[in-house]
CSV table of C-alpha atoms in Angstrom, one decimal:
chain,number,residue,atom,x,y,z
A,1,GLN,CA,125.7,-144.5,-55.3
A,2,ALA,CA,127.6,-142.7,-52.5
A,3,PHE,CA,130.6,-143.8,-50.5
A,4,LEU,CA,131.4,-140.7,-48.3
A,5,THR,CA,132.7,-140.2,-44.8
A,6,ALA,CA,130.8,-138.1,-42.1
A,7,ALA,CA,127.8,-137.5,-44.4
A,8,PRO,CA,128.9,-134.2,-45.9
A,9,GLU,CA,126.5,-131.9,-47.8
A,10,CYS,CA,126.7,-132.2,-51.5
A,11,THR,CA,125.5,-129.7,-54.1
A,12,ILE,CA,124.6,-130.2,-57.7
A,13,VAL,CA,123.7,-127.5,-60.1
A,14,LEU,CA,122.1,-128.4,-63.5
A,15,ASN,CA,121.6,-126.4,-66.7
A,16,ASP,CA,118.1,-125.4,-65.6
A,17,VAL,CA,116.4,-122.4,-67.1
A,18,GLU,CA,114.7,-121.6,-63.8
A,19,ALA,CA,118.1,-121.5,-62.0
A,20,THR,CA,119.4,-119.0,-64.5
A,21,LEU,CA,116.3,-116.8,-64.1
A,22,LEU,CA,116.6,-116.9,-60.3
A,23,GLN,CA,120.2,-115.8,-60.6
A,24,GLY,CA,119.1,-112.7,-62.6
A,25,LYS,CA,120.9,-113.8,-65.7
A,26,SER,CA,119.5,-113.2,-69.2
A,27,LEU,CA,118.2,-116.2,-71.3
A,28,LEU,CA,119.5,-114.4,-74.4
A,29,SER,CA,123.1,-114.7,-73.5
A,30,GLN,CA,125.3,-117.1,-75.4
A,31,SER,CA,125.6,-119.5,-72.5
A,32,MET,CA,121.9,-120.1,-72.5
A,33,THR,CA,121.8,-122.1,-75.8
A,34,ARG,CA,121.9,-125.4,-73.9
A,35,GLN,CA,119.5,-124.7,-71.1
A,36,VAL,CA,116.5,-127.0,-70.4
A,37,ARG,CA,113.4,-126.5,-68.4
A,38,LEU,CA,112.7,-129.1,-65.7
A,39,ARG,CA,109.1,-129.8,-64.9
A,40,ASP,CA,107.2,-132.0,-62.4
A,41,THR,CA,110.3,-132.5,-60.3
A,42,VAL,CA,110.1,-135.2,-57.6
A,43,LEU,CA,113.0,-135.0,-55.0
A,44,HIS,CA,114.4,-137.7,-52.8
A,45,PRO,CA,113.8,-136.9,-49.0
A,46,CYS,CA,117.6,-136.3,-48.5
A,47,VAL,CA,117.4,-133.2,-50.8
A,48,ASN,CA,116.7,-129.8,-49.2
A,49,ALA,CA,113.3,-129.1,-50.9
A,50,ASP,CA,113.0,-125.5,-49.6
A,51,LEU,CA,116.4,-124.5,-51.0
A,52,TYR,CA,115.6,-126.2,-54.3
A,53,ARG,CA,112.4,-124.1,-54.6
A,54,THR,CA,114.3,-120.8,-54.1
A,55,SER,CA,117.6,-121.5,-55.9
A,56,ARG,CA,117.0,-124.7,-58.0
A,57,GLU,CA,120.2,-126.2,-56.4
A,58,LEU,CA,120.2,-129.8,-55.4
A,59,LYS,CA,121.7,-129.8,-51.9
A,60,PHE,CA,121.6,-133.1,-50.1
A,61,GLN,CA,123.3,-135.5,-47.7
A,62,PRO,CA,123.6,-138.8,-49.6
A,63,ILE,CA,122.7,-142.1,-48.1
A,64,ASP,CA,126.1,-143.8,-47.6
A,65,GLY,CA,126.6,-147.0,-49.5
A,66,SER,CA,123.1,-147.1,-51.0
A,67,THR,CA,121.8,-146.7,-54.5
A,68,PHE,CA,119.0,-144.2,-54.7
A,69,GLU,CA,117.2,-141.9,-57.1
A,70,LEU,CA,118.1,-138.3,-56.3
A,71,PHE,CA,115.3,-136.7,-58.3
A,72,ARG,CA,112.9,-137.3,-61.2
A,73,CYS,CA,111.5,-134.8,-63.7
A,74,SER,CA,110.1,-134.2,-67.1
A,75,ILE,CA,112.1,-132.1,-69.7
A,76,ASP,CA,110.9,-129.3,-71.9
A,77,PRO,CA,111.3,-129.6,-74.8
A,78,TYR,CA,110.5,-133.3,-75.0
A,79,VAL,CA,113.3,-135.5,-76.5
A,80,SER,CA,112.2,-138.7,-78.2
A,81,PRO,CA,114.0,-141.9,-77.2
A,82,PRO,CA,116.5,-143.3,-79.8
A,83,ILE,CA,114.6,-146.5,-80.3
A,84,ASN,CA,111.1,-146.8,-81.7
A,85,VAL,CA,109.7,-150.2,-80.6
A,86,SER,CA,106.5,-151.7,-82.0
A,87,CYS,CA,104.7,-154.6,-80.4
A,88,LEU,CA,101.5,-156.4,-81.3
A,89,MET,CA,99.5,-159.1,-79.6
A,90,GLU,CA,96.7,-160.8,-81.6
A,91,TYR,CA,94.1,-163.1,-80.2
A,92,ASN,CA,92.1,-165.5,-82.3
A,93,GLN,CA,88.9,-166.3,-80.4
A,94,THR,CA,88.0,-169.2,-82.7
A,95,GLN,CA,91.2,-171.1,-82.5
A,96,HIS,CA,92.0,-169.8,-79.0
A,97,ASN,CA,95.6,-168.9,-79.8
A,98,VAL,CA,97.8,-165.8,-79.3
A,99,ARG,CA,100.5,-164.4,-81.6
A,100,ILE,CA,103.0,-161.8,-80.3
A,101,THR,CA,105.3,-159.9,-82.7
A,102,SER,CA,107.8,-157.2,-82.1
A,103,SER,CA,110.4,-155.2,-83.9
A,104,PHE,CA,112.3,-152.0,-83.4
A,105,ILE,CA,114.0,-149.2,-85.4
A,106,VAL,CA,116.9,-147.0,-84.3
A,107,ARG,CA,116.2,-143.4,-85.1
A,108,LYS,CA,118.5,-142.0,-87.8
A,109,LYS,CA,119.8,-139.2,-85.6
A,110,HIS,CA,121.2,-141.7,-83.1
A,111,ASN,CA,124.8,-142.7,-83.9
A,112,LEU,CA,125.2,-146.3,-82.8
A,113,GLN,CA,128.9,-146.5,-83.5
A,114,GLN,CA,129.6,-143.7,-81.0
A,115,ARG,CA,126.8,-144.4,-78.6
A,116,PRO,CA,126.0,-148.2,-78.6
A,117,ILE,CA,122.9,-149.3,-76.8
A,118,THR,CA,123.4,-151.7,-73.9
A,119,ASN,CA,121.3,-153.9,-71.6
A,120,PHE,CA,118.5,-153.8,-74.2
A,121,THR,CA,115.5,-155.9,-73.0
A,122,ILE,CA,111.9,-156.1,-74.1
A,123,LYS,CA,109.5,-157.7,-71.6
A,124,PHE,CA,106.2,-159.2,-72.6
A,125,PRO,CA,104.1,-159.9,-69.5
A,126,ILE,CA,102.2,-163.3,-69.6
A,127,PRO,CA,99.3,-164.4,-67.4
A,128,SER,CA,100.5,-166.9,-64.7
A,129,SER,CA,98.0,-169.5,-66.1
A,130,TRP,CA,100.1,-169.7,-69.3
A,131,SER,CA,103.4,-170.6,-67.6
A,132,SER,CA,103.0,-174.3,-68.1
A,133,LEU,CA,102.9,-173.9,-71.9
A,134,PHE,CA,106.5,-172.8,-71.8
A,135,LEU,CA,107.8,-175.9,-70.0
A,136,THR,CA,109.1,-179.0,-71.7
A,137,GLU,CA,110.3,-182.2,-70.0
A,138,SER,CA,113.9,-183.2,-70.3
A,139,LYS,CA,115.1,-186.8,-70.7
A,140,PHE,CA,115.6,-187.0,-67.0
A,141,GLY,CA,112.0,-186.1,-66.3
A,142,GLN,CA,112.7,-182.6,-65.2
A,143,LYS,CA,110.8,-179.5,-66.4
A,144,ARG,CA,112.8,-176.8,-68.2
A,145,THR,CA,111.8,-173.5,-69.8
A,146,ILE,CA,112.0,-173.4,-73.6
A,147,GLY,CA,113.6,-170.4,-75.2
A,148,SER,CA,115.3,-169.1,-78.4
A,149,THR,CA,118.8,-167.9,-78.8
A,150,ALA,CA,120.0,-166.4,-82.1
A,151,ALA,CA,123.3,-167.9,-83.3
A,152,LEU,CA,126.3,-166.0,-84.6
A,153,ARG,CA,125.1,-162.6,-83.3
A,154,GLY,CA,121.8,-162.9,-85.1
A,155,SER,CA,123.1,-164.1,-88.4
A,156,PHE,CA,120.7,-167.0,-88.4
A,157,ARG,CA,117.1,-167.3,-87.3
A,158,ARG,CA,116.5,-169.6,-84.3
A,159,LYS,CA,113.2,-171.2,-83.7
A,160,ILE,CA,112.2,-173.2,-80.6
A,161,LYS,CA,108.8,-174.9,-80.3
A,162,THR,CA,106.6,-177.3,-78.3
A,163,ASN,CA,103.1,-178.5,-79.0
A,164,GLU,CA,101.7,-175.3,-77.3
A,165,CYS,CA,104.1,-172.5,-78.1
A,166,GLN,CA,106.8,-171.4,-80.5
A,167,ILE,CA,109.4,-168.6,-80.0
A,168,GLU,CA,111.4,-167.2,-82.8
A,169,THR,CA,114.0,-164.4,-82.9
A,170,HIS,CA,116.8,-163.2,-85.2
A,171,LEU,CA,118.8,-161.4,-82.6
A,172,GLY,CA,119.6,-162.0,-78.9
A,173,SER,CA,117.7,-164.6,-76.8
A,174,ALA,CA,114.1,-164.9,-75.8
A,175,LYS,CA,112.4,-167.2,-73.3
A,176,TYR,CA,109.8,-167.3,-70.6
A,177,GLU,CA,111.3,-166.3,-67.2
A,178,PRO,CA,109.1,-167.4,-64.3
A,179,GLU,CA,110.6,-164.8,-61.9
A,180,HIS,CA,109.4,-162.0,-64.2
A,181,GLN,CA,106.2,-163.8,-65.2
A,182,ALA,CA,107.0,-162.7,-68.7
A,183,ILE,CA,108.7,-163.6,-72.0
A,184,MET,CA,112.0,-161.7,-71.9
A,185,TRP,CA,113.7,-160.7,-75.2
A,186,ARG,CA,117.2,-159.9,-74.2
A,187,LEU,CA,119.3,-158.2,-76.9
A,188,GLY,CA,122.2,-157.1,-74.7
A,189,SER,CA,124.4,-154.6,-76.6
A,190,TYR,CA,123.2,-153.4,-79.9
A,191,SER,CA,125.3,-151.4,-82.4
A,192,ASN,CA,124.6,-152.8,-85.8
A,193,THR,CA,121.5,-151.7,-87.7
A,194,SER,CA,122.1,-154.1,-90.5
A,195,GLN,CA,121.1,-157.1,-88.4
A,196,PRO,CA,117.5,-158.4,-88.5
A,197,HIS,CA,115.7,-157.6,-85.3
A,198,THR,CA,112.3,-159.3,-85.1
A,199,PHE,CA,110.6,-161.4,-82.4
A,200,THR,CA,107.7,-163.8,-82.8
A,201,CYS,CA,105.9,-165.9,-80.3
A,202,GLU,CA,102.9,-168.1,-81.0
A,203,ILE,CA,100.9,-169.6,-78.1
A,204,GLN,CA,98.1,-172.2,-78.3
A,205,LEU,CA,96.0,-171.7,-75.2
A,206,LYS,CA,94.3,-174.7,-73.5
A,207,SER,CA,90.7,-174.8,-72.6
A,208,GLY,CA,89.9,-172.6,-69.5
A,209,MET,CA,93.1,-170.5,-69.7
A,210,GLN,CA,92.9,-166.8,-69.1
A,211,LYS,CA,92.3,-164.7,-72.2
A,212,PRO,CA,94.6,-161.7,-72.8
A,213,ASP,CA,93.4,-158.3,-71.6
A,214,MET,CA,92.6,-156.6,-74.9
A,215,GLN,CA,92.9,-153.1,-73.4
A,216,ASN,CA,95.8,-153.2,-71.0
A,217,GLU,CA,98.5,-155.5,-72.4
A,218,GLN,CA,101.8,-153.6,-72.5
A,219,ALA,CA,105.4,-154.5,-73.2
A,220,VAL,CA,108.2,-152.9,-71.1
A,221,VAL,CA,111.3,-151.6,-72.9
A,222,THR,CA,114.5,-150.9,-71.0
A,223,TYR,CA,118.0,-150.1,-72.2
A,224,ALA,CA,121.0,-147.7,-71.5
A,225,VAL,CA,122.8,-145.2,-73.7
A,226,PRO,CA,126.1,-143.5,-72.9
A,227,GLY,CA,126.1,-139.7,-73.1
A,228,SER,CA,123.2,-137.2,-72.6
A,229,SER,CA,120.8,-136.7,-75.4
A,230,THR,CA,118.2,-135.3,-73.1
A,231,GLY,CA,120.0,-131.9,-72.8
A,232,ILE,CA,120.6,-132.1,-69.1
A,233,SER,CA,124.1,-131.5,-68.0
A,234,VAL,CA,125.9,-130.8,-64.6
A,235,LYS,CA,127.1,-127.2,-64.4
A,236,GLY,CA,128.6,-127.5,-60.9
A,237,PHE,CA,129.3,-130.1,-58.2
A,238,HIS,CA,130.5,-129.4,-54.6
A,239,VAL,CA,131.2,-131.6,-51.5
A,240,GLU,CA,131.3,-129.8,-48.2
A,241,GLY,CA,134.9,-129.7,-46.8
A,242,GLU,CA,136.3,-131.5,-49.8
A,243,LYS,CA,137.7,-130.6,-53.3
A,244,PRO,CA,136.6,-133.7,-55.3
A,245,GLU,CA,138.0,-134.4,-58.7
A,246,THR,CA,135.3,-133.2,-61.1
A,247,TRP,CA,134.3,-136.2,-63.2
A,248,VAL,CA,130.8,-136.8,-64.5
A,249,LYS,CA,129.6,-139.9,-66.3
A,250,TYR,CA,126.6,-139.3,-68.5
A,251,GLU,CA,124.4,-142.4,-69.1
A,252,ILE,CA,120.7,-142.5,-69.8
A,253,GLN,CA,118.5,-145.3,-68.5
A,254,TYR,CA,115.4,-145.6,-70.6
A,255,LYS,CA,112.3,-147.4,-69.5
A,256,TYR,CA,108.9,-147.0,-71.2
A,257,ARG,CA,105.8,-149.0,-72.0
A,258,VAL,CA,104.4,-149.9,-75.4
A,259,GLN,CA,100.8,-150.9,-76.0
A,260,MET,CA,100.5,-154.4,-77.6
A,261,PHE,CA,97.3,-154.0,-79.5
A,262,PRO,CA,96.6,-152.1,-82.7
A,263,ASP,CA,95.4,-148.5,-82.8
A,264,LEU,CA,96.5,-147.8,-79.2
A,265,SER,CA,99.0,-145.1,-78.3
A,266,ILE,CA,102.5,-145.6,-76.9
A,267,ASP,CA,103.1,-144.5,-73.3
């Protein structure tokens, strides 16, 4: 997000292998040990694309006061995300019910004490015809959405149920959120691998309700991690006509999809 006066040109230089080669430097030098190769780069329209192709410098005039994605790319070599999430949706055609289970494991190489995971959410999309199953009537006759919130930071299991559905979690909170048309398992900040971390939802479908798509159901995983485990780093930053204080905050925003049926690959 940029808050600058007079729309000055900004330049960012990353530790890109191609930039080093274009400068005529050797990849065998000591400084090349932390270089990465950026592939399939997509640039924001404010970036000078011609200059990027010839120098690999990101020169741009930022959009004042707006949040925007400067560029997107793939990284070689590929770096696995710190959390391995598994999700499963099972459909019983005879009893016409659905069971969703999910759990996750933090990879051993990731140090949670030094780099805690924040804004951790797993989204389970639900067909719109199922939304009524997650509503219960209050004593005042109003409809409210049922959900499950784990007590004492996940020390106790919390189970919420109606005649048609049951949601259970050991950590965080989980409920159907109409604005997302999904069950949202919100874990917030996560820094303790000793806590149980499972989610279960059982749904009894009514006659005529849409069946789950057995090929395309996917959960969406999002979270943030401080630091840079991808290998990308900023080598230089310049603002035209200014001498800004050099300060770079590294934070990785993860977002990926997980297939919810057995024997299907993770995207």
